[in-house]
mmCIF file with all atom_site columns, C-alpha atoms in Angstrom:
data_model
loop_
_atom_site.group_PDB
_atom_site.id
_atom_site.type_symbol
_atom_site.label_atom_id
_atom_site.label_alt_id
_atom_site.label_comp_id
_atom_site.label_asym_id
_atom_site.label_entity_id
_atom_site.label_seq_id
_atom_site.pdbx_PDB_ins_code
_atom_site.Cartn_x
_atom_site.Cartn_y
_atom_site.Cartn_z
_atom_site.occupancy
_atom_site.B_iso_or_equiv
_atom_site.pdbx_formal_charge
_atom_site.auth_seq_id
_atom_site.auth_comp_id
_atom_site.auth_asym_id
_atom_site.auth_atom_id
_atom_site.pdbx_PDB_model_num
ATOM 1   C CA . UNK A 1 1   ? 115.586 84.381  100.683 1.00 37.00 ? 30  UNK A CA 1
ATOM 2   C CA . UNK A 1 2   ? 114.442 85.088  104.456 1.00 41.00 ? 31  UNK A CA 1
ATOM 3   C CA . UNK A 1 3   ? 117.656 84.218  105.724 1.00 37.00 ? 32  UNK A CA 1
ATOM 4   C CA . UNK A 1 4   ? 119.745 86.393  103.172 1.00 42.00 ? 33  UNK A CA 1
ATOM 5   C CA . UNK A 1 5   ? 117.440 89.561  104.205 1.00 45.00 ? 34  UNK A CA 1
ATOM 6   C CA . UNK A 1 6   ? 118.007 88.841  108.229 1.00 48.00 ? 35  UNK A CA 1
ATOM 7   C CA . UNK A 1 7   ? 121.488 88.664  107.553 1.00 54.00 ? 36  UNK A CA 1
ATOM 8   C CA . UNK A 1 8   ? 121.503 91.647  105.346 1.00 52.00 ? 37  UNK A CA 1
ATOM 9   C CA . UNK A 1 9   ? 123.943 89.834  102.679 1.00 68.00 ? 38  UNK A CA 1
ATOM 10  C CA . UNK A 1 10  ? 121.121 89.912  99.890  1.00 82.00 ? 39  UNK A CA 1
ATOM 11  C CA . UNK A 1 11  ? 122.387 91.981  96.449  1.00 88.00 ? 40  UNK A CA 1
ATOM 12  C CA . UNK A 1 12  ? 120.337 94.221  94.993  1.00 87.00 ? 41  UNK A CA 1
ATOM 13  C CA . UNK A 1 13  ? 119.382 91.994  92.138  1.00 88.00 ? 42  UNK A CA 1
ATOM 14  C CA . UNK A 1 14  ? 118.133 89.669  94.995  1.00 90.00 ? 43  UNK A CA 1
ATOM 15  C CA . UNK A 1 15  ? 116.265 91.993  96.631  1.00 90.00 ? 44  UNK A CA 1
ATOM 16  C CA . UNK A 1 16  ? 114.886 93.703  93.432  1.00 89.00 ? 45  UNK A CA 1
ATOM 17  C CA . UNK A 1 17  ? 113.663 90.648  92.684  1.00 89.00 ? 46  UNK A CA 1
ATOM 18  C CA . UNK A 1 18  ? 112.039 90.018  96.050  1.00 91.00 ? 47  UNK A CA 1
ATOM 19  C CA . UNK A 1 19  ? 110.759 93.674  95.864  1.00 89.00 ? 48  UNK A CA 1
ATOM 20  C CA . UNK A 1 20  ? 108.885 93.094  92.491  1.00 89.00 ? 49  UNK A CA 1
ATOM 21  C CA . UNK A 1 21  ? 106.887 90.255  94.015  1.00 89.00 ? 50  UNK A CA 1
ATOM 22  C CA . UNK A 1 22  ? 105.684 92.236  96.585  1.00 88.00 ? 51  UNK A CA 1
ATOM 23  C CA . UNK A 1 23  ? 107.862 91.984  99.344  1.00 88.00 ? 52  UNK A CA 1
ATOM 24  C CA . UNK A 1 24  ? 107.742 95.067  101.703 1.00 91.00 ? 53  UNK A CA 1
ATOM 25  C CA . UNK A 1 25  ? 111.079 94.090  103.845 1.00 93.00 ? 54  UNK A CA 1
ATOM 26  C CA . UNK A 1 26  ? 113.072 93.480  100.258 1.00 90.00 ? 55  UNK A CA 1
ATOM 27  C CA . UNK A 1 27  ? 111.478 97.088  99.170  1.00 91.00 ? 56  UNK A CA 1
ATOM 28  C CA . UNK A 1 28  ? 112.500 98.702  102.115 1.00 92.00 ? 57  UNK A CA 1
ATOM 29  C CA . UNK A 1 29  ? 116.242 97.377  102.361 1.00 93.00 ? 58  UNK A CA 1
ATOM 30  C CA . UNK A 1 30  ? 116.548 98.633  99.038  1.00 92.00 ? 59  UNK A CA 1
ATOM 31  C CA . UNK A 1 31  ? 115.709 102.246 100.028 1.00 91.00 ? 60  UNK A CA 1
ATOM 32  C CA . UNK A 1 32  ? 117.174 101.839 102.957 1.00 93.00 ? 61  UNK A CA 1
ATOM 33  C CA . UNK A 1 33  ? 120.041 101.195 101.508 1.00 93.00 ? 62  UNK A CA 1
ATOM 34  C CA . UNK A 1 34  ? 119.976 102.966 98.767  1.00 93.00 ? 63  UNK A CA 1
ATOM 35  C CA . UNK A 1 35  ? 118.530 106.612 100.180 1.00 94.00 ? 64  UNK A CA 1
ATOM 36  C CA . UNK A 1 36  ? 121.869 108.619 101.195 1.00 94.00 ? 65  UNK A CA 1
ATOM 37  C CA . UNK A 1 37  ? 123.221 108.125 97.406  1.00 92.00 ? 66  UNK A CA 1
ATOM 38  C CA . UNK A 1 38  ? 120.164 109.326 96.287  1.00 93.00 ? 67  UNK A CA 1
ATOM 39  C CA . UNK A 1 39  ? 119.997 112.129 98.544  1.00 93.00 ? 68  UNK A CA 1
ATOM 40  C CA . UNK A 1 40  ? 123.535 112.984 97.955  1.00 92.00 ? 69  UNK A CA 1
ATOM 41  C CA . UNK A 1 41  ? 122.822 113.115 93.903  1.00 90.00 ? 70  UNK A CA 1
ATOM 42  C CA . UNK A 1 42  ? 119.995 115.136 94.755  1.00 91.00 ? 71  UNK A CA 1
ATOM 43  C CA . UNK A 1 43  ? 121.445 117.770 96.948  1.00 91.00 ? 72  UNK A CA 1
ATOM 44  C CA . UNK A 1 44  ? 124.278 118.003 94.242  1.00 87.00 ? 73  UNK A CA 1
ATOM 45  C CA . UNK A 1 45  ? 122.138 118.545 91.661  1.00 86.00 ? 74  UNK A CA 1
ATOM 46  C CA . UNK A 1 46  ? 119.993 121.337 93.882  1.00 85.00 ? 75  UNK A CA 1
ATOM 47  C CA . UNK A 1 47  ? 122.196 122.718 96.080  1.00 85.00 ? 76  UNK A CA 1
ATOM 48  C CA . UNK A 1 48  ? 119.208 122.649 98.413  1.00 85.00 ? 77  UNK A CA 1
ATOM 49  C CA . UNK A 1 49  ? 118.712 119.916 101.652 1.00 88.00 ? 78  UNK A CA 1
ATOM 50  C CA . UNK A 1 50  ? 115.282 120.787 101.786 1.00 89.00 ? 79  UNK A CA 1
ATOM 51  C CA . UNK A 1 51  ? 115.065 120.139 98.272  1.00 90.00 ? 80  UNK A CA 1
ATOM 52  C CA . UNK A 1 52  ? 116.861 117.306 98.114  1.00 91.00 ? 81  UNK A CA 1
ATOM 53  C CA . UNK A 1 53  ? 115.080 115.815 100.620 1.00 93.00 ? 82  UNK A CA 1
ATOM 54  C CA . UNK A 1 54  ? 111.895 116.665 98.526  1.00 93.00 ? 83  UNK A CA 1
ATOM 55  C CA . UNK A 1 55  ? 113.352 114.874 95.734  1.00 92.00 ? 84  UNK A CA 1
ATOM 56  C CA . UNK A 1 56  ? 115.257 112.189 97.185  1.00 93.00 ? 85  UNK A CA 1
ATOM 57  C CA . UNK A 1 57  ? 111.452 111.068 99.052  1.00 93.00 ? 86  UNK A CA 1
ATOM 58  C CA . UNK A 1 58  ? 109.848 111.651 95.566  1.00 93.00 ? 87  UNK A CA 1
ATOM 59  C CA . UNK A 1 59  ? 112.239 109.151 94.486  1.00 93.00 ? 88  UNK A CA 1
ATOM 60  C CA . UNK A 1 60  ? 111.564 106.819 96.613  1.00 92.00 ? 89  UNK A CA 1
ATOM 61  C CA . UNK A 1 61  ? 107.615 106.605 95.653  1.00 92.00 ? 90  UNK A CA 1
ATOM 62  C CA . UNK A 1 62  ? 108.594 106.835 92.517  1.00 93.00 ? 91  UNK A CA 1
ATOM 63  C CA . UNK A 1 63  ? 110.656 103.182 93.260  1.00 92.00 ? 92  UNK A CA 1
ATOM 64  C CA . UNK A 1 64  ? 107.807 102.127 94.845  1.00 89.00 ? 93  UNK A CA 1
ATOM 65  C CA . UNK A 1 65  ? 105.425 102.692 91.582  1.00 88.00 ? 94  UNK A CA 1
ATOM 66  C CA . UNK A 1 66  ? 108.099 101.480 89.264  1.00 89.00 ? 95  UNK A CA 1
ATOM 67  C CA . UNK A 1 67  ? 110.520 98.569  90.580  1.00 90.00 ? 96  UNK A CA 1
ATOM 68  C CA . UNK A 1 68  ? 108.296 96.175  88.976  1.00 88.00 ? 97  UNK A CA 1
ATOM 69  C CA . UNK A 1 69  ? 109.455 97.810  85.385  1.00 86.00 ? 98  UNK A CA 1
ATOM 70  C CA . UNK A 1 70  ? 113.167 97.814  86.325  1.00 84.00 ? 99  UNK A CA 1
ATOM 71  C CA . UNK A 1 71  ? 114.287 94.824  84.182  1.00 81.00 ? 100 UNK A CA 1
ATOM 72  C CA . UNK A 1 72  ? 117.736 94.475  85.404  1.00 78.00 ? 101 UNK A CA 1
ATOM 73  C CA . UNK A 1 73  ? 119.232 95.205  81.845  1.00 80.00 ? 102 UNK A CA 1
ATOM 74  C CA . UNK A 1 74  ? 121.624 97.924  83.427  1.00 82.00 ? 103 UNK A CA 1
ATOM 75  C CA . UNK A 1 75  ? 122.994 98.482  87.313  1.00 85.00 ? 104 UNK A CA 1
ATOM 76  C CA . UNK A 1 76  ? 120.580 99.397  90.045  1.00 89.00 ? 105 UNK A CA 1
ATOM 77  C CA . UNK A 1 77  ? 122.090 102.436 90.457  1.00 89.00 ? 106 UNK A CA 1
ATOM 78  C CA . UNK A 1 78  ? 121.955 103.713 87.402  1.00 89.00 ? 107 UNK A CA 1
ATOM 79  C CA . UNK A 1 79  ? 118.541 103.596 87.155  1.00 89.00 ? 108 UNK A CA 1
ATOM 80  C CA . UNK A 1 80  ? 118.370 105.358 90.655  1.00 91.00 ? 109 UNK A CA 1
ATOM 81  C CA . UNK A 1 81  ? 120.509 107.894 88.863  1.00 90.00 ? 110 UNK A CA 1
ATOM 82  C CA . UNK A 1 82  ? 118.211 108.573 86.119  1.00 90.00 ? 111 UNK A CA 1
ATOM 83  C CA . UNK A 1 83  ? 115.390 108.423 88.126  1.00 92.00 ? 112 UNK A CA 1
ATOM 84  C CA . UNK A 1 84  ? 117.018 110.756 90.536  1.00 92.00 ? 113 UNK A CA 1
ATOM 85  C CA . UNK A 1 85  ? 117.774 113.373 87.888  1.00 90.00 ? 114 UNK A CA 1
ATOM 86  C CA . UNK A 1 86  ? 114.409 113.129 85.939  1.00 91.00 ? 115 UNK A CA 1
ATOM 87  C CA . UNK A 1 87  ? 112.341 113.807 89.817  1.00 92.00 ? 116 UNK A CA 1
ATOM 88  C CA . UNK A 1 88  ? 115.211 116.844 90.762  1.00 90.00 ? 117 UNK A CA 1
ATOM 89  C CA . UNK A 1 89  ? 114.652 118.090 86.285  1.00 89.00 ? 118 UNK A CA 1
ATOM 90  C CA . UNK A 1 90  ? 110.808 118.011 87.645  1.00 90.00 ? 119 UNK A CA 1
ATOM 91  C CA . UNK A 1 91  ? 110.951 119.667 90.687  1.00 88.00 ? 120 UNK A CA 1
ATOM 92  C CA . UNK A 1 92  ? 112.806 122.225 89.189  1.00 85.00 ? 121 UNK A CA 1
ATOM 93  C CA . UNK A 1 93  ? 110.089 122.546 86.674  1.00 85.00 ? 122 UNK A CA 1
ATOM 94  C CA . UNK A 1 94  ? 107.085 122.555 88.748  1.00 84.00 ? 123 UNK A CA 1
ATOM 95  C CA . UNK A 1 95  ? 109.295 125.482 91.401  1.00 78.00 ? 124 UNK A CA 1
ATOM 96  C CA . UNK A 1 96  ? 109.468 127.559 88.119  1.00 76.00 ? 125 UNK A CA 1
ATOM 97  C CA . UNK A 1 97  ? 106.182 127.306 87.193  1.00 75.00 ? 126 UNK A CA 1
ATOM 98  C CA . UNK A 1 98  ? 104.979 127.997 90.515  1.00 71.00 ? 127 UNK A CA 1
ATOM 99  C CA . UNK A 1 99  ? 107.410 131.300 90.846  1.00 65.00 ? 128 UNK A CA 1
ATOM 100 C CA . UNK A 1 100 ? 105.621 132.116 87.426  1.00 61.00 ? 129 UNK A CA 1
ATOM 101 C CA . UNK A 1 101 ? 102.143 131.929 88.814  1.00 57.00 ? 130 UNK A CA 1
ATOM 102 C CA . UNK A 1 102 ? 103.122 133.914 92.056  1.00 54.00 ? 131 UNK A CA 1
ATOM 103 C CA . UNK A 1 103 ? 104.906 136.606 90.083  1.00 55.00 ? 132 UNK A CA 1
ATOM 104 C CA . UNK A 1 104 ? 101.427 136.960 87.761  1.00 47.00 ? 133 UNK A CA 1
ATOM 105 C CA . UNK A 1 105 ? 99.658  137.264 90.936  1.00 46.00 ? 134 UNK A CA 1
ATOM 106 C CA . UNK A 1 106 ? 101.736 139.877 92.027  1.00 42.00 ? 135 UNK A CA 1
ATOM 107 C CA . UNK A 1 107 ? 103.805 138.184 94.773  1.00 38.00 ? 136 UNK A CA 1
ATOM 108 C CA . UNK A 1 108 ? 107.347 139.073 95.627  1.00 38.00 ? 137 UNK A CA 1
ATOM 109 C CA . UNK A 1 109 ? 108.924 136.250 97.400  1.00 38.00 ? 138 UNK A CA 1
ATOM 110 C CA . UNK A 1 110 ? 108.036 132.572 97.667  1.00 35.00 ? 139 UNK A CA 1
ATOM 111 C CA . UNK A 1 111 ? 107.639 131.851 101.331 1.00 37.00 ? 140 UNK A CA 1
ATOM 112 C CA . UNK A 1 112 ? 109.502 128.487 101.093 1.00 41.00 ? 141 UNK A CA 1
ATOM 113 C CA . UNK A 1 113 ? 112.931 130.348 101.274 1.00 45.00 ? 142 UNK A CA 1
ATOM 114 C CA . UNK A 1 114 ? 113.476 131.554 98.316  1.00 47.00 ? 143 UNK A CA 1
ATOM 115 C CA . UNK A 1 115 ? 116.836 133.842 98.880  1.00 46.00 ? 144 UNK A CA 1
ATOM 116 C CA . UNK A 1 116 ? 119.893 131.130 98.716  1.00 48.00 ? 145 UNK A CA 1
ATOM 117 C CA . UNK A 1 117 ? 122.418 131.547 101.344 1.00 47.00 ? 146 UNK A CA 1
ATOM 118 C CA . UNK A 1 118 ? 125.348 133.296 100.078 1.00 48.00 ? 147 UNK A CA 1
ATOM 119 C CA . UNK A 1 119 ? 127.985 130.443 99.744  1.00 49.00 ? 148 UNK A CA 1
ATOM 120 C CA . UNK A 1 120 ? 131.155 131.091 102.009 1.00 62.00 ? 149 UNK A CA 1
ATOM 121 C CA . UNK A 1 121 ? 133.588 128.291 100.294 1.00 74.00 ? 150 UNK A CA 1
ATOM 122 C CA . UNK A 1 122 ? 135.665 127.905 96.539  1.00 75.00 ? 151 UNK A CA 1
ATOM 123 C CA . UNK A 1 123 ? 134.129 124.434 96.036  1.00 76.00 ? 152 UNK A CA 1
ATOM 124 C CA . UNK A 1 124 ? 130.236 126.019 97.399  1.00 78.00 ? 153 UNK A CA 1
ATOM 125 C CA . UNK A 1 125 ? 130.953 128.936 94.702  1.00 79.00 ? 154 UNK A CA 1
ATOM 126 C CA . UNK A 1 126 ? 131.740 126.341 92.239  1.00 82.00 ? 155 UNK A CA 1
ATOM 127 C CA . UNK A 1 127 ? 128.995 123.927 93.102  1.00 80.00 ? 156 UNK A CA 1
ATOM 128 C CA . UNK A 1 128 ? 126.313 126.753 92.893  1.00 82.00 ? 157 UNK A CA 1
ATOM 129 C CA . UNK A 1 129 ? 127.476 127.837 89.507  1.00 85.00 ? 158 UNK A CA 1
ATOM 130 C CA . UNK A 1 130 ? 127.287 124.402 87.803  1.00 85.00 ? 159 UNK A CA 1
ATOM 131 C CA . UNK A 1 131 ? 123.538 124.456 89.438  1.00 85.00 ? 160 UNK A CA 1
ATOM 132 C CA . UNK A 1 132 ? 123.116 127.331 86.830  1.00 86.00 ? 161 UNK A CA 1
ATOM 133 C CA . UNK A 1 133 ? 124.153 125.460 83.795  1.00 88.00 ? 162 UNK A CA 1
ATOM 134 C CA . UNK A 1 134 ? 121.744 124.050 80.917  1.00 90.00 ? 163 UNK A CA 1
ATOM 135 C CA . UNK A 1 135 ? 120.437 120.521 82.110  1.00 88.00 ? 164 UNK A CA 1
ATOM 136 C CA . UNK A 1 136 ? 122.169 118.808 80.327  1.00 91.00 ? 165 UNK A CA 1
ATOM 137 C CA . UNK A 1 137 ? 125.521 119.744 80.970  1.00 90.00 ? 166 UNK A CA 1
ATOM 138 C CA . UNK A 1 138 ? 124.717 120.280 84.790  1.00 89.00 ? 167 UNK A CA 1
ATOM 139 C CA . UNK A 1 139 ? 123.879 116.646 84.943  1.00 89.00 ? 168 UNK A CA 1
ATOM 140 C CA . UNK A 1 140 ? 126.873 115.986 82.779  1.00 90.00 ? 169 UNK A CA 1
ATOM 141 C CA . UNK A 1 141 ? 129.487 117.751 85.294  1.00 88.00 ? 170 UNK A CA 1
ATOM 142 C CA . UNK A 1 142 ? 127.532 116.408 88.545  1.00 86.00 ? 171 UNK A CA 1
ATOM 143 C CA . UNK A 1 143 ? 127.865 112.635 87.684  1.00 86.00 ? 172 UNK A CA 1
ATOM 144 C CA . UNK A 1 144 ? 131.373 112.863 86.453  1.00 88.00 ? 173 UNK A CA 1
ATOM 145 C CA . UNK A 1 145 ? 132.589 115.204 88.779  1.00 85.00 ? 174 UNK A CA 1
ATOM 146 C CA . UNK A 1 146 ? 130.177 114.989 91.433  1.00 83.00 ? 175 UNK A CA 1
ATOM 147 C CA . UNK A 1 147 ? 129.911 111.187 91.546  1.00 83.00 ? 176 UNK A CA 1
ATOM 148 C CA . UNK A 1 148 ? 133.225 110.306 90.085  1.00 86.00 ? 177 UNK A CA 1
ATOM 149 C CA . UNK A 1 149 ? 131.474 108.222 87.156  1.00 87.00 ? 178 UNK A CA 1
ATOM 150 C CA . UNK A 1 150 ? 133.643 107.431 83.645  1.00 91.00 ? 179 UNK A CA 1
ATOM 151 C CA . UNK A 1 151 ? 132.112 109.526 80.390  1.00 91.00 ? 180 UNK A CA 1
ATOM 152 C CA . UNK A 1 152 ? 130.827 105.880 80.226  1.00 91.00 ? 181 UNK A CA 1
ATOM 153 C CA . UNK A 1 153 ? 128.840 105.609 82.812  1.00 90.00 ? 182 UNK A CA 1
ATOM 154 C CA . UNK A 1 154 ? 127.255 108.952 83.036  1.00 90.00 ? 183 UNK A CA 1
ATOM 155 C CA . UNK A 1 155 ? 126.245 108.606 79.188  1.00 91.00 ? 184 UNK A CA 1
ATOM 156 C CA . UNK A 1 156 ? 124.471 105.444 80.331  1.00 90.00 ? 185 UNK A CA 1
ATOM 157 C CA . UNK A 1 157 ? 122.471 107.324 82.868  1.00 88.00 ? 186 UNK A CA 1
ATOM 158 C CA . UNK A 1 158 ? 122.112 109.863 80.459  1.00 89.00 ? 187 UNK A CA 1
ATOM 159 C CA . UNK A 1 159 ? 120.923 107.323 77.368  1.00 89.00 ? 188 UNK A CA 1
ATOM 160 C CA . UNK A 1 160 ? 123.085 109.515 75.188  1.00 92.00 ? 189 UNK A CA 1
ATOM 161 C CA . UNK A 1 161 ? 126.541 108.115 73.757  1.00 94.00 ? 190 UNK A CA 1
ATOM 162 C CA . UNK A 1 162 ? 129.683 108.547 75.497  1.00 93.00 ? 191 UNK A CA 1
ATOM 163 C CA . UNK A 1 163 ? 131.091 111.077 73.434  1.00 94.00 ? 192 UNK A CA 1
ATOM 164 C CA . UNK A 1 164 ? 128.383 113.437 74.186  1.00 93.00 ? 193 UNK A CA 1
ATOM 165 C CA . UNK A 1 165 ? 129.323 113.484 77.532  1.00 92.00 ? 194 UNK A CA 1
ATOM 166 C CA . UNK A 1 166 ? 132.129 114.601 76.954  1.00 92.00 ? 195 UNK A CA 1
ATOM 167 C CA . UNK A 1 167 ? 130.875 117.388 74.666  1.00 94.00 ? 196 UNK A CA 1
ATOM 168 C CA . UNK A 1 168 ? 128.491 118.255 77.628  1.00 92.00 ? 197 UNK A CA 1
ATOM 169 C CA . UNK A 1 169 ? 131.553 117.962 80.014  1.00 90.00 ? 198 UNK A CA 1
ATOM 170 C CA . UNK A 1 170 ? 133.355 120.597 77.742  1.00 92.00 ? 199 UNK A CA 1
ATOM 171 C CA . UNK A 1 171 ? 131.176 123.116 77.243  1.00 92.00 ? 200 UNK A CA 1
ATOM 172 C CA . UNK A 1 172 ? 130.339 123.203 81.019  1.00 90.00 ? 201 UNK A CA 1
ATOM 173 C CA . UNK A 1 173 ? 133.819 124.267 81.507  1.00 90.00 ? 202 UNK A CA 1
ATOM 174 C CA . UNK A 1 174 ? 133.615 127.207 78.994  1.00 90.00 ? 203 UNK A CA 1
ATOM 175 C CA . UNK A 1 175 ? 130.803 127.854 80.932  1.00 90.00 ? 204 UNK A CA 1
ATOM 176 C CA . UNK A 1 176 ? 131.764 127.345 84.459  1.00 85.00 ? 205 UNK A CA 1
ATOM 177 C CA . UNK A 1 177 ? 135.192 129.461 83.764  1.00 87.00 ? 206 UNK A CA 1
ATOM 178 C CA . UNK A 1 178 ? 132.865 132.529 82.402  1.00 87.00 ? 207 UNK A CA 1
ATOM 179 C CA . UNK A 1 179 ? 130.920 131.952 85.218  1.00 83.00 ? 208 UNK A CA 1
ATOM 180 C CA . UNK A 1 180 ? 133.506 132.123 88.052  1.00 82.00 ? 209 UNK A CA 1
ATOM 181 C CA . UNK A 1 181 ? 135.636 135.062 86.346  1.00 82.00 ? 210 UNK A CA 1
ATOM 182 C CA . UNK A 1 182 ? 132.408 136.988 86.538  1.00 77.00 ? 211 UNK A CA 1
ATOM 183 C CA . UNK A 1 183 ? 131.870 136.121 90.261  1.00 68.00 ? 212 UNK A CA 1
ATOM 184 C CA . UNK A 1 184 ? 135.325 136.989 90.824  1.00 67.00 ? 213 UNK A CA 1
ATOM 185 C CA . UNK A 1 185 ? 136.794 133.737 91.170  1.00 53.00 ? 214 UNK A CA 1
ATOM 186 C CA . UNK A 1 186 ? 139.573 132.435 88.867  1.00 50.00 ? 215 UNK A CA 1
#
C-alpha cells in the first residue's frame, strides 16, 4: 500500500481503508484531495469564503473524528456531501444564535463582517437568493444545480427518496422566481 500512496494511484476506498487504521499519509491524501470539493460545496451553500473556509476546515476534523465510522456502503463523496451540509446547517445555527445573544445585549453589528457585499452579477443575484431558501430546498437546488448531481444522487446525500428532491427542487423555483421578481430580476 506504500507504493500506491508514493505514486498517488491509491482510490479512495484504498486510502479510506488505510486512513481507518491509523495511517496519517492515507488521512491526509484524502483531504488533500478531497478539500477544494468540499470547499466549493461549502462556499455554495454560504455564499461566504471566510465561511466556507470555516466549514470546509470543520469538515475536515470532523473526517478526522469519524472516517473510522464511514463503512463504505455509499461513495466517498457523498458522505463528504452530507457531512459538508450538516457542518455549513451548523454553522449557520450557531451564527444565528450568536447574532441572537449580541442583539439581547444590545449590539448592532457583528464585527466578523456582517454586511454582505452587494452582488454585481445575474448568476451572484441568483446564488444569494437560493442562500435564503428553507434548508431543505437550498440544499436541494445547490447539489443539483450547484454540483450537477441526478434527483438520485442528491436524495442519497439527502437520505430522503428521490422524488422528494424533486418536490424540494420545485418549490425552490416558486420560490426563487418570487424572489428575483422582487429584487428586480426576471
Amino acid at each position: 500500500m506504500a507504493t500506491m500512496l508514493d505514486e498517488g494511484s491509491a482510490s479512495d476506498a484504498d486510502l479510506v481503508g488505510l486512513a481507518r487504521e491509523g495511517d496519517r499519509q492515507a488521512f491526509g491524501e484524502l483531504v488533500e484531495r478531497h478539500y477544494d470539493f468540499i470547499h466549493r460545496v461549502a462556499w455554495r451553500w454560504c455564499g461566504n469564503s471566510t465561511d466556507a473556509e470555516d466549514i470546509a476546515q470543520e469538515v475536515c476534523v470532523r473526517l478526522g473524528k469519524a472516517i473510522r465510522t464511514f463503512k463504505g456502503e455509499g461513495a466517498f463523496t457523498t458522505w463528504l456531501y452530507a457531512m459538508t451540509l450538516n457542518a455549513a446547517r451548523d454553522m449557520r445555527r450557531k451564527t444565528v444564535r450568536e447574532a441572537l445573544k449580541a442583539e439581547a445585549f444590545g449590539v448592532h453589528a457583528l464585527i466578523s463582517g456582517e454586511i454582505a457585499p452587494v452582488p454585481d452579477s445575474a448568476a451572484e443575484r441568483l446564488w444569494a437568493a437560493v442562500r435564503q431558501l428553507p434548508d431543505k430546498q437550498r440544499d436541494a437546488v445547490l447539489l443539483v444545480y450547484g454540483e450537477g448531481l441526478s434527483h438520485s444522487a442528491a436524495a442519497d446525500v439527502m437520505a430522503c427518496a428521490e422524488t422528494t428532491v424533486s418536490w424540494h427542487v420545485h418549490e425552490a423555483k416558486k420560490r426563487l422566481k418570487v424572489l428575483m421578481r422582487h429584487a428586480g430580476e426576471e
